[in-house]
């Protein structure tokens, strides 16, 4: 694909430009890194769209990272936001919450606008918000039996009126089973209530504890609403240990903050560190930082020993990891236009 080749060239060029600031030695690591396409790879395609997930499959991403929440009539759709942003969609229901819209109303929206901070995004007029079932069908249509899914449950314990209750997210499991994809799926969330519930009901399903510097601090009442009933004080503030305590297979922290900066930027504070990785590994968990878009930070995290990287630009992670001698990515999938038949439905 032309866009993919162009992106890879850009990634390699940026690698060279950043090498003086943070050395990237070739072939210094052995092993494998899991490349996760954030929302399908929104750097170059409309986020969470058929086009994005097809692109991620075609460039050889290991994992499709995606979000889900439920419409008013109880249908899980693949979308990041609780409500419809005018920067992403047009139509009668812009500004409404998805849990207040029926699937038919959601499908009436066109979500094909290019994001200002991602000028390389390829857009497709008439792009619709997909249901989770449609995305699972797309994955199966491509026939890549090794690709995995990292599915985020979207809800916020501080604004419960904006989404369905946590128990509704149990409905995701039979849908994944229906499409024979449960065994290739991890369930991730910032709201650890869903993780605790799913782990209790379906202990074989791997859960991923998402967090950042805002979700592991107490609120005004001294509680930790994001942590599924845990009090981080009981763990001496150790959020890695807290993630292990709820049965997480993976801890998934922000790479650093502000998250739009790089490891070389003034004012940047790393959040995912080698010490975090070492502790998580000792506790039997993998570490998957998000959302890592710049080669210099990708390289630093590989030095730290992370197990996977979530990125809006998976092709950049592929380029950096391959330069370092890592086994990375999957065999590129051929384009399959027939799998995109529902992209505008």
Steps between C-alpha positions, in 0.01 A plus 500: 500500500635845408402661830663221697828530308501875545438465873780248535736735320401783731553277801850403391589862422385608845702219652818637343416854608449394860801270523734767631262591782429142605724233349321209332754219469420243237444142607550558874185320606388145443147376527165621379290813540122512453402795278152628583318732260324760717142536376627325189782750446329839503815679389434397141134393493169614650499359851310180584379472141495203265775678308718530809470139604553380143813718479632359828448146375659574165823643645539203734401637842486233768203641689199717421438735791143630513231644727139409555191640666127437466223681313163578657363174362788301644721445196878520553666737254869560443564860598724680744283787623193501720346764276521615141764766441449756221869461418437140397143467373220687328126442529196568714638341816835674536546583869274219622613213719514163328307334783211738418498408130362190331720311261299640209569853623871426544512355149349820359820687586789544259827473693748578228667824613876529511641579844702822512785337691527212254534667159613176333168329568346345192124558515212332321175695448199345668694300757264363765554397860527122491338257738734269686345208314584662166863548604524138616359392163766713329775329699368158405458606137873571479561148628810580705474241776785651699393862534374591847257759638549732795148620581447795731176542693407868496338624817585751770424439869481876558229552233287183512211666318703514177516125439322176578570346843809288542301174492398565139858444389466132582301481175828537311613151591231295321536723193873428486425131549247509216772611259763262643718793607478488879820296531683770303364794699615690806259731684648831611357790697588807701191422706620193685144412608450332162826311537408372846155392379622330182784327684251371758256365239751397232835440672660360184459833316817709538437844648713810443522774763515835322615801701668836489615764742140620556335166583738394778451808718221534759196717441381769740356232728827310516371207293624357171190475277685356201654205681200270538461536875869484587663752730843572362615594848474129586775443243719791613408680179635216286264483204689208344427289808139621497457390139636157590260479795193509274639219284635704211706323238625837375557843646464773238623842615540822304857523373554836670347841540414727338430208270534704180868567577800275443760368738732779379249783551550756779241439771443135412464258793526127427222289651590164349853427619740208517417465871129473415574233240721302737240503777217403267701212358584379849125498573427303183356787296591644163541875445334680207544879501278737303475702275854518363536682169859623482796282415724640771249400770434165335872427521520603866213268587663212316807564714274479805390153392129553430307214342288699256443856385166662417541764230301716261782425256563124520722520193744711703518238774557233236785703349676570832465146628627345179801730498581374848485137395171415666258247363202721435174519312316247289510407136336783309144416405394564140238767447149355502248755367220250546551521876424874495150469356336635817742790553238758403193319635 
